[in-house]
PDB file of C-alpha atoms in Angstrom:
ATOM      1  CA  UNK A   1       2.715  -9.139 -79.053  1.00 48.00           C
ATOM      2  CA  UNK A   2       4.302 -12.075 -80.894  1.00 48.00           C
ATOM      3  CA  UNK A   3       7.969 -12.993 -80.450  1.00 45.00           C
ATOM      4  CA  UNK A   4       8.836 -12.285 -84.100  1.00 46.00           C
ATOM      5  CA  UNK A   5       7.722  -8.652 -83.725  1.00 53.00           C
ATOM      6  CA  UNK A   6      10.568  -8.033 -81.268  1.00 56.00           C
ATOM      7  CA  UNK A   7      13.419  -9.304 -83.445  1.00 57.00           C
ATOM      8  CA  UNK A   8      14.788  -8.490 -86.876  1.00 64.00           C
ATOM      9  CA  UNK A   9      15.219 -10.861 -89.791  1.00 60.00           C
ATOM     10  CA  UNK A  10      18.978 -10.647 -89.319  1.00 61.00           C
ATOM     11  CA  UNK A  11      18.654 -11.782 -85.691  1.00 55.00           C
ATOM     12  CA  UNK A  12      16.434 -14.697 -86.682  1.00 52.00           C
ATOM     13  CA  UNK A  13      18.911 -15.678 -89.382  1.00 54.00           C
ATOM     14  CA  UNK A  14      21.694 -15.673 -86.798  1.00 54.00           C
ATOM     15  CA  UNK A  15      19.568 -17.845 -84.516  1.00 52.00           C
ATOM     16  CA  UNK A  16      19.118 -20.404 -87.315  1.00 57.00           C
ATOM     17  CA  UNK A  17      22.820 -20.413 -88.177  1.00 62.00           C
ATOM     18  CA  UNK A  18      23.985 -20.844 -84.579  1.00 65.00           C
ATOM     19  CA  UNK A  19      25.816 -24.087 -83.975  1.00 72.00           C
ATOM     20  CA  UNK A  20      26.918 -25.475 -80.635  1.00 74.00           C
ATOM     21  CA  UNK A  21      30.673 -26.034 -80.506  1.00 79.00           C
ATOM     22  CA  UNK A  22      32.438 -27.851 -77.700  1.00 82.00           C
ATOM     23  CA  UNK A  23      35.826 -29.456 -77.147  1.00 84.00           C
ATOM     24  CA  UNK A  24      36.403 -32.261 -74.661  1.00 85.00           C
ATOM     25  CA  UNK A  25      40.013 -33.409 -74.265  1.00 85.00           C
ATOM     26  CA  UNK A  26      39.727 -35.194 -70.921  1.00 86.00           C
ATOM     27  CA  UNK A  27      41.130 -38.730 -71.395  1.00 91.00           C
ATOM     28  CA  UNK A  28      38.410 -40.135 -69.127  1.00 92.00           C
ATOM     29  CA  UNK A  29      35.767 -38.644 -71.401  1.00 91.00           C
ATOM     30  CA  UNK A  30      37.463 -39.412 -74.705  1.00 92.00           C
ATOM     31  CA  UNK A  31      38.411 -43.032 -74.035  1.00 93.00           C
ATOM     32  CA  UNK A  32      35.787 -44.181 -71.522  1.00 95.00           C
ATOM     33  CA  UNK A  33      32.686 -42.045 -71.187  1.00 95.00           C
ATOM     34  CA  UNK A  34      32.062 -40.961 -74.780  1.00 94.00           C
ATOM     35  CA  UNK A  35      32.245 -44.543 -76.122  1.00 95.00           C
ATOM     36  CA  UNK A  36      29.864 -45.545 -73.327  1.00 96.00           C
ATOM     37  CA  UNK A  37      27.478 -42.665 -74.093  1.00 96.00           C
ATOM     38  CA  UNK A  38      27.580 -43.507 -77.806  1.00 95.00           C
ATOM     39  CA  UNK A  39      26.381 -47.010 -76.950  1.00 96.00           C
ATOM     40  CA  UNK A  40      23.664 -45.707 -74.618  1.00 96.00           C
ATOM     41  CA  UNK A  41      22.222 -43.226 -77.122  1.00 96.00           C
ATOM     42  CA  UNK A  42      21.794 -45.965 -79.728  1.00 95.00           C
ATOM     43  CA  UNK A  43      19.211 -47.755 -77.584  1.00 94.00           C
ATOM     44  CA  UNK A  44      17.167 -44.600 -77.033  1.00 94.00           C
ATOM     45  CA  UNK A  45      14.094 -44.161 -79.256  1.00 94.00           C
ATOM     46  CA  UNK A  46      14.409 -41.335 -81.765  1.00 93.00           C
ATOM     47  CA  UNK A  47      11.151 -39.780 -80.588  1.00 93.00           C
ATOM     48  CA  UNK A  48      12.669 -39.122 -77.155  1.00 94.00           C
ATOM     49  CA  UNK A  49      13.270 -35.384 -76.921  1.00 94.00           C
ATOM     50  CA  UNK A  50      16.804 -34.315 -75.876  1.00 95.00           C
ATOM     51  CA  UNK A  51      15.356 -31.744 -73.458  1.00 95.00           C
ATOM     52  CA  UNK A  52      13.412 -34.514 -71.731  1.00 96.00           C
ATOM     53  CA  UNK A  53      16.665 -36.451 -71.301  1.00 96.00           C
ATOM     54  CA  UNK A  54      18.284 -33.318 -69.857  1.00 96.00           C
ATOM     55  CA  UNK A  55      15.421 -32.741 -67.428  1.00 97.00           C
ATOM     56  CA  UNK A  56      15.310 -36.396 -66.345  1.00 97.00           C
ATOM     57  CA  UNK A  57      19.020 -36.368 -65.512  1.00 96.00           C
ATOM     58  CA  UNK A  58      18.604 -33.165 -63.529  1.00 97.00           C
ATOM     59  CA  UNK A  59      15.704 -34.665 -61.577  1.00 97.00           C
ATOM     60  CA  UNK A  60      17.919 -37.558 -60.449  1.00 97.00           C
ATOM     61  CA  UNK A  61      20.164 -34.971 -58.748  1.00 96.00           C
ATOM     62  CA  UNK A  62      17.132 -33.274 -57.207  1.00 97.00           C
ATOM     63  CA  UNK A  63      15.898 -36.638 -55.871  1.00 97.00           C
ATOM     64  CA  UNK A  64      19.316 -37.279 -54.344  1.00 96.00           C
ATOM     65  CA  UNK A  65      19.178 -33.893 -52.646  1.00 96.00           C
ATOM     66  CA  UNK A  66      15.644 -34.449 -51.333  1.00 97.00           C
ATOM     67  CA  UNK A  67      16.356 -37.963 -50.016  1.00 97.00           C
ATOM     68  CA  UNK A  68      19.492 -36.898 -48.167  1.00 96.00           C
ATOM     69  CA  UNK A  69      17.730 -33.758 -46.927  1.00 95.00           C
ATOM     70  CA  UNK A  70      15.246 -36.086 -45.245  1.00 96.00           C
ATOM     71  CA  UNK A  71      17.845 -38.402 -43.684  1.00 96.00           C
ATOM     72  CA  UNK A  72      20.494 -35.731 -43.030  1.00 95.00           C
ATOM     73  CA  UNK A  73      18.646 -32.452 -42.653  1.00 93.00           C
ATOM     74  CA  UNK A  74      21.286 -30.706 -40.526  1.00 92.00           C
ATOM     75  CA  UNK A  75      24.362 -32.467 -42.018  1.00 93.00           C
ATOM     76  CA  UNK A  76      25.195 -34.197 -38.735  1.00 93.00           C
ATOM     77  CA  UNK A  77      24.143 -37.746 -39.686  1.00 92.00           C
ATOM     78  CA  UNK A  78      27.696 -38.783 -40.661  1.00 92.00           C
ATOM     79  CA  UNK A  79      29.217 -37.484 -37.437  1.00 90.00           C
ATOM     80  CA  UNK A  80      30.206 -39.757 -34.575  1.00 88.00           C
ATOM     81  CA  UNK A  81      27.491 -40.654 -32.047  1.00 87.00           C
ATOM     82  CA  UNK A  82      24.730 -39.710 -34.494  1.00 91.00           C
ATOM     83  CA  UNK A  83      22.229 -41.902 -36.373  1.00 93.00           C
ATOM     84  CA  UNK A  84      23.796 -42.544 -39.765  1.00 94.00           C
ATOM     85  CA  UNK A  85      22.135 -42.478 -43.155  1.00 95.00           C
ATOM     86  CA  UNK A  86      20.920 -45.981 -44.219  1.00 96.00           C
ATOM     87  CA  UNK A  87      23.209 -47.837 -46.613  1.00 96.00           C
ATOM     88  CA  UNK A  88      20.509 -48.109 -49.290  1.00 97.00           C
ATOM     89  CA  UNK A  89      20.418 -44.304 -49.489  1.00 97.00           C
ATOM     90  CA  UNK A  90      24.106 -44.199 -50.421  1.00 97.00           C
ATOM     91  CA  UNK A  91      23.587 -46.911 -53.056  1.00 97.00           C
ATOM     92  CA  UNK A  92      20.684 -44.921 -54.476  1.00 97.00           C
ATOM     93  CA  UNK A  93      22.739 -41.732 -54.411  1.00 97.00           C
ATOM     94  CA  UNK A  94      25.591 -43.390 -56.307  1.00 97.00           C
ATOM     95  CA  UNK A  95      23.222 -44.821 -58.916  1.00 97.00           C
ATOM     96  CA  UNK A  96      21.240 -41.592 -59.356  1.00 97.00           C
ATOM     97  CA  UNK A  97      24.381 -39.472 -59.585  1.00 97.00           C
ATOM     98  CA  UNK A  98      25.838 -41.705 -62.302  1.00 97.00           C
ATOM     99  CA  UNK A  99      22.519 -41.753 -64.184  1.00 97.00           C
ATOM    100  CA  UNK A 100      22.372 -37.958 -64.047  1.00 97.00           C
ATOM    101  CA  UNK A 101      25.952 -37.739 -65.322  1.00 96.00           C
ATOM    102  CA  UNK A 102      25.199 -40.230 -68.115  1.00 97.00           C
ATOM    103  CA  UNK A 103      22.044 -38.479 -69.273  1.00 96.00           C
ATOM    104  CA  UNK A 104      23.888 -35.150 -69.230  1.00 94.00           C
ATOM    105  CA  UNK A 105      26.388 -36.692 -71.636  1.00 94.00           C
ATOM    106  CA  UNK A 106      23.747 -38.340 -73.816  1.00 95.00           C
ATOM    107  CA  UNK A 107      21.285 -35.485 -74.351  1.00 94.00           C
ATOM    108  CA  UNK A 108      23.528 -33.639 -76.805  1.00 91.00           C
ATOM    109  CA  UNK A 109      24.254 -36.825 -78.731  1.00 94.00           C
ATOM    110  CA  UNK A 110      20.514 -37.494 -78.991  1.00 95.00           C
ATOM    111  CA  UNK A 111      19.986 -33.939 -80.291  1.00 93.00           C
ATOM    112  CA  UNK A 112      22.576 -34.398 -83.026  1.00 91.00           C
ATOM    113  CA  UNK A 113      21.321 -37.904 -83.781  1.00 92.00           C
ATOM    114  CA  UNK A 114      17.779 -36.618 -84.346  1.00 92.00           C
ATOM    115  CA  UNK A 115      18.895 -33.317 -85.921  1.00 90.00           C
ATOM    116  CA  UNK A 116      17.080 -31.368 -83.208  1.00 87.00           C
ATOM    117  CA  UNK A 117      19.898 -29.231 -81.787  1.00 85.00           C
ATOM    118  CA  UNK A 118      18.795 -25.690 -80.952  1.00 87.00           C
ATOM    119  CA  UNK A 119      20.202 -22.713 -79.017  1.00 87.00           C
ATOM    120  CA  UNK A 120      17.213 -23.064 -76.680  1.00 88.00           C
ATOM    121  CA  UNK A 121      18.203 -26.668 -75.955  1.00 87.00           C
ATOM    122  CA  UNK A 122      21.724 -25.543 -75.082  1.00 88.00           C
ATOM    123  CA  UNK A 123      20.355 -22.824 -72.808  1.00 90.00           C
ATOM    124  CA  UNK A 124      18.049 -25.328 -71.094  1.00 93.00           C
ATOM    125  CA  UNK A 125      20.870 -27.844 -70.631  1.00 92.00           C
ATOM    126  CA  UNK A 126      23.396 -25.405 -69.221  1.00 91.00           C
ATOM    127  CA  UNK A 127      20.777 -23.598 -67.166  1.00 92.00           C
ATOM    128  CA  UNK A 128      19.999 -26.833 -65.335  1.00 94.00           C
ATOM    129  CA  UNK A 129      23.719 -27.559 -65.061  1.00 92.00           C
ATOM    130  CA  UNK A 130      24.138 -24.308 -63.137  1.00 91.00           C
ATOM    131  CA  UNK A 131      21.569 -25.519 -60.576  1.00 93.00           C
ATOM    132  CA  UNK A 132      23.177 -28.970 -60.532  1.00 93.00           C
ATOM    133  CA  UNK A 133      26.372 -27.361 -59.198  1.00 90.00           C
ATOM    134  CA  UNK A 134      24.508 -26.624 -55.983  1.00 91.00           C
ATOM    135  CA  UNK A 135      22.678 -29.937 -55.678  1.00 94.00           C
ATOM    136  CA  UNK A 136      25.559 -32.365 -56.170  1.00 90.00           C
ATOM    137  CA  UNK A 137      27.947 -30.404 -53.906  1.00 91.00           C
ATOM    138  CA  UNK A 138      25.396 -30.130 -51.098  1.00 92.00           C
ATOM    139  CA  UNK A 139      24.496 -33.806 -51.452  1.00 94.00           C
ATOM    140  CA  UNK A 140      28.037 -35.180 -51.351  1.00 92.00           C
ATOM    141  CA  UNK A 141      28.626 -32.982 -48.293  1.00 92.00           C
ATOM    142  CA  UNK A 142      26.472 -35.427 -46.330  1.00 94.00           C
ATOM    143  CA  UNK A 143      29.212 -38.069 -46.726  1.00 93.00           C
ATOM    144  CA  UNK A 144      31.473 -36.132 -44.335  1.00 91.00           C
ATOM    145  CA  UNK A 145      28.951 -34.008 -42.450  1.00 89.00           C
ATOM    146  CA  UNK A 146      29.739 -31.411 -39.801  1.00 89.00           C
ATOM    147  CA  UNK A 147      31.394 -33.524 -37.126  1.00 80.00           C
ATOM    148  CA  UNK A 148      34.996 -33.424 -35.947  1.00 82.00           C
ATOM    149  CA  UNK A 149      36.131 -35.258 -39.077  1.00 80.00           C
ATOM    150  CA  UNK A 150      33.666 -33.385 -41.266  1.00 86.00           C
ATOM    151  CA  UNK A 151      33.574 -30.105 -43.144  1.00 87.00           C
ATOM    152  CA  UNK A 152      32.380 -26.817 -41.684  1.00 88.00           C
ATOM    153  CA  UNK A 153      29.428 -25.005 -43.225  1.00 89.00           C
ATOM    154  CA  UNK A 154      31.706 -22.072 -44.052  1.00 91.00           C
ATOM    155  CA  UNK A 155      33.976 -24.386 -46.032  1.00 89.00           C
ATOM    156  CA  UNK A 156      30.941 -25.826 -47.820  1.00 90.00           C
ATOM    157  CA  UNK A 157      29.923 -22.303 -48.813  1.00 91.00           C
ATOM    158  CA  UNK A 158      33.388 -21.662 -50.254  1.00 91.00           C
ATOM    159  CA  UNK A 159      33.311 -24.972 -52.132  1.00 90.00           C
ATOM    160  CA  UNK A 160      29.953 -24.103 -53.659  1.00 91.00           C
ATOM    161  CA  UNK A 161      31.368 -20.823 -54.906  1.00 92.00           C
ATOM    162  CA  UNK A 162      34.462 -22.557 -56.303  1.00 91.00           C
ATOM    163  CA  UNK A 163      32.296 -24.965 -58.315  1.00 91.00           C
ATOM    164  CA  UNK A 164      30.045 -22.132 -59.516  1.00 91.00           C
ATOM    165  CA  UNK A 165      33.129 -20.077 -60.398  1.00 91.00           C
ATOM    166  CA  UNK A 166      34.434 -22.933 -62.562  1.00 89.00           C
ATOM    167  CA  UNK A 167      31.059 -23.196 -64.293  1.00 90.00           C
ATOM    168  CA  UNK A 168      30.844 -19.445 -64.961  1.00 91.00           C
ATOM    169  CA  UNK A 169      34.475 -19.347 -66.070  1.00 90.00           C
ATOM    170  CA  UNK A 170      33.868 -22.014 -68.713  1.00 89.00           C
ATOM    171  CA  UNK A 171      30.940 -20.056 -70.141  1.00 89.00           C
ATOM    172  CA  UNK A 172      32.875 -16.785 -70.056  1.00 91.00           C
ATOM    173  CA  UNK A 173      35.517 -18.664 -72.036  1.00 90.00           C
ATOM    174  CA  UNK A 174      32.871 -19.812 -74.521  1.00 88.00           C
ATOM    175  CA  UNK A 175      31.529 -16.265 -74.861  1.00 89.00           C
ATOM    176  CA  UNK A 176      34.987 -15.040 -75.868  1.00 88.00           C
ATOM    177  CA  UNK A 177      36.071 -17.971 -78.041  1.00 88.00           C
ATOM    178  CA  UNK A 178      32.804 -19.359 -79.431  1.00 87.00           C
ATOM    179  CA  UNK A 179      33.836 -22.802 -78.178  1.00 87.00           C
ATOM    180  CA  UNK A 180      32.967 -24.477 -74.884  1.00 86.00           C
ATOM    181  CA  UNK A 181      36.134 -26.146 -73.613  1.00 84.00           C
ATOM    182  CA  UNK A 182      34.731 -28.677 -71.171  1.00 84.00           C
ATOM    183  CA  UNK A 183      36.671 -28.624 -67.870  1.00 82.00           C
ATOM    184  CA  UNK A 184      38.490 -31.803 -66.916  1.00 80.00           C
ATOM    185  CA  UNK A 185      37.370 -31.591 -63.325  1.00 81.00           C
ATOM    186  CA  UNK A 186      33.710 -32.218 -64.125  1.00 86.00           C
ATOM    187  CA  UNK A 187      34.039 -35.776 -65.444  1.00 89.00           C
ATOM    188  CA  UNK A 188      36.554 -36.814 -62.806  1.00 88.00           C
ATOM    189  CA  UNK A 189      34.410 -35.374 -60.012  1.00 88.00           C
ATOM    190  CA  UNK A 190      31.204 -37.066 -61.175  1.00 93.00           C
ATOM    191  CA  UNK A 191      32.784 -40.505 -61.435  1.00 94.00           C
ATOM    192  CA  UNK A 192      34.594 -40.008 -58.115  1.00 92.00           C
ATOM    193  CA  UNK A 193      31.418 -38.891 -56.321  1.00 93.00           C
ATOM    194  CA  UNK A 194      29.484 -41.923 -57.580  1.00 96.00           C
ATOM    195  CA  UNK A 195      32.253 -44.250 -56.389  1.00 95.00           C
ATOM    196  CA  UNK A 196      32.447 -42.504 -52.984  1.00 94.00           C
ATOM    197  CA  UNK A 197      28.709 -43.039 -52.465  1.00 96.00           C
ATOM    198  CA  UNK A 198      29.041 -46.766 -53.177  1.00 96.00           C
ATOM    199  CA  UNK A 199      32.113 -47.105 -50.932  1.00 95.00           C
ATOM    200  CA  UNK A 200      30.223 -45.350 -48.135  1.00 95.00           C
ATOM    201  CA  UNK A 201      27.339 -47.789 -48.549  1.00 96.00           C
ATOM    202  CA  UNK A 202      29.680 -50.783 -48.283  1.00 96.00           C
ATOM    203  CA  UNK A 203      32.047 -49.745 -45.468  1.00 93.00           C
ATOM    204  CA  UNK A 204      30.020 -47.027 -43.728  1.00 92.00           C
ATOM    205  CA  UNK A 205      30.816 -43.403 -42.952  1.00 92.00           C
ATOM    206  CA  UNK A 206      33.207 -44.547 -40.228  1.00 91.00           C
ATOM    207  CA  UNK A 207      35.843 -45.182 -42.897  1.00 89.00           C
ATOM    208  CA  UNK A 208      36.145 -41.402 -43.412  1.00 89.00           C
ATOM    209  CA  UNK A 209      36.993 -40.898 -39.735  1.00 88.00           C
ATOM    210  CA  UNK A 210      40.467 -42.418 -40.175  1.00 86.00           C
ATOM    211  CA  UNK A 211      43.153 -40.041 -41.541  1.00 86.00           C
ATOM    212  CA  UNK A 212      44.024 -40.568 -45.190  1.00 81.00           C
ATOM    213  CA  UNK A 213      47.731 -39.995 -44.656  1.00 82.00           C
ATOM    214  CA  UNK A 214      49.494 -38.904 -41.475  1.00 82.00           C
ATOM    215  CA  UNK A 215      47.068 -36.331 -40.030  1.00 83.00           C
ATOM    216  CA  UNK A 216      45.413 -35.480 -43.340  1.00 85.00           C
ATOM    217  CA  UNK A 217      41.687 -36.220 -43.196  1.00 86.00           C
ATOM    218  CA  UNK A 218      39.660 -37.393 -46.175  1.00 86.00           C
ATOM    219  CA  UNK A 219      37.594 -34.210 -45.894  1.00 86.00           C
ATOM    220  CA  UNK A 220      40.823 -32.217 -46.427  1.00 87.00           C
ATOM    221  CA  UNK A 221      41.638 -34.272 -49.512  1.00 85.00           C
ATOM    222  CA  UNK A 222      38.113 -33.675 -50.803  1.00 84.00           C
ATOM    223  CA  UNK A 223      38.380 -29.926 -50.249  1.00 87.00           C
ATOM    224  CA  UNK A 224      41.831 -29.588 -51.795  1.00 86.00           C
ATOM    225  CA  UNK A 225      40.814 -31.584 -54.869  1.00 84.00           C
ATOM    226  CA  UNK A 226      37.897 -29.264 -55.637  1.00 85.00           C
ATOM    227  CA  UNK A 227      39.703 -25.994 -54.982  1.00 86.00           C
ATOM    228  CA  UNK A 228      43.006 -27.181 -56.442  1.00 85.00           C
ATOM    229  CA  UNK A 229      41.453 -28.375 -59.688  1.00 83.00           C
ATOM    230  CA  UNK A 230      39.748 -25.015 -60.212  1.00 84.00           C
ATOM    231  CA  UNK A 231      42.877 -22.975 -59.487  1.00 85.00           C
ATOM    232  CA  UNK A 232      45.574 -25.105 -61.126  1.00 84.00           C
ATOM    233  CA  UNK A 233      43.668 -26.591 -64.099  1.00 81.00           C
ATOM    234  CA  UNK A 234      40.382 -24.869 -64.973  1.00 83.00           C
ATOM    235  CA  UNK A 235      41.470 -21.247 -64.498  1.00 86.00           C
ATOM    236  CA  UNK A 236      44.856 -21.443 -66.349  1.00 86.00           C
ATOM    237  CA  UNK A 237      43.374 -23.432 -69.263  1.00 85.00           C
ATOM    238  CA  UNK A 238      40.470 -20.976 -69.647  1.00 87.00           C
ATOM    239  CA  UNK A 239      42.770 -17.950 -69.634  1.00 88.00           C
ATOM    240  CA  UNK A 240      45.110 -19.629 -72.116  1.00 88.00           C
ATOM    241  CA  UNK A 241      42.277 -20.497 -74.510  1.00 85.00           C
ATOM    242  CA  UNK A 242      40.910 -16.942 -74.384  1.00 88.00           C
ATOM    243  CA  UNK A 243      44.363 -15.421 -74.958  1.00 87.00           C
ATOM    244  CA  UNK A 244      44.886 -17.683 -77.965  1.00 82.00           C
TER     245      UNK A 244
END
């Protein structure tokens, strides 16, 4: 049976009238990334489908995950007295992560530029974003690993749920308000992760063995930043926007 036999004319009319609405107030995005993305989208051919851009960016994250799964299958490669991940892998990870982040910011601009925005495109984009939450968290975990100065698997599991919670919270907020208020933590985390990969390639994983301050390890800073951003920024802002 054809798709149109399942829906009413009123539902189809609503589908055609639907318009994606998002608000991004993060200074990093507004003053740095969006001007950069606007320049990038201008060099893209108009025939390039936005969904293809979305999928390509997602595949860069998948490649990162697969490469580090090969070199760090059990998450012990960054621990002391273990064979470390080659430097070129960290360079590749930093480049691929930034490319994925860039393409994720460009796909919507390409859709509006070519007048090809659709609810299906939004669903495809955000559906892949939900999977990306798992891939980029698991991949950056290899920087610290499971050694004495690393992060336990239990903590990694909690961090994955925190990131997924932030993602779900933003879409719950959109469901209630009709507007997707993009969380500040996403842009900051993506830029930070890309930089961390490059730093690791240059100075090696040994640099994360030394305490950041007093007895505070870098892994603790990493954990607190993720959890703290979700609890003190994402959650209060989402609740406030819904209440308004």
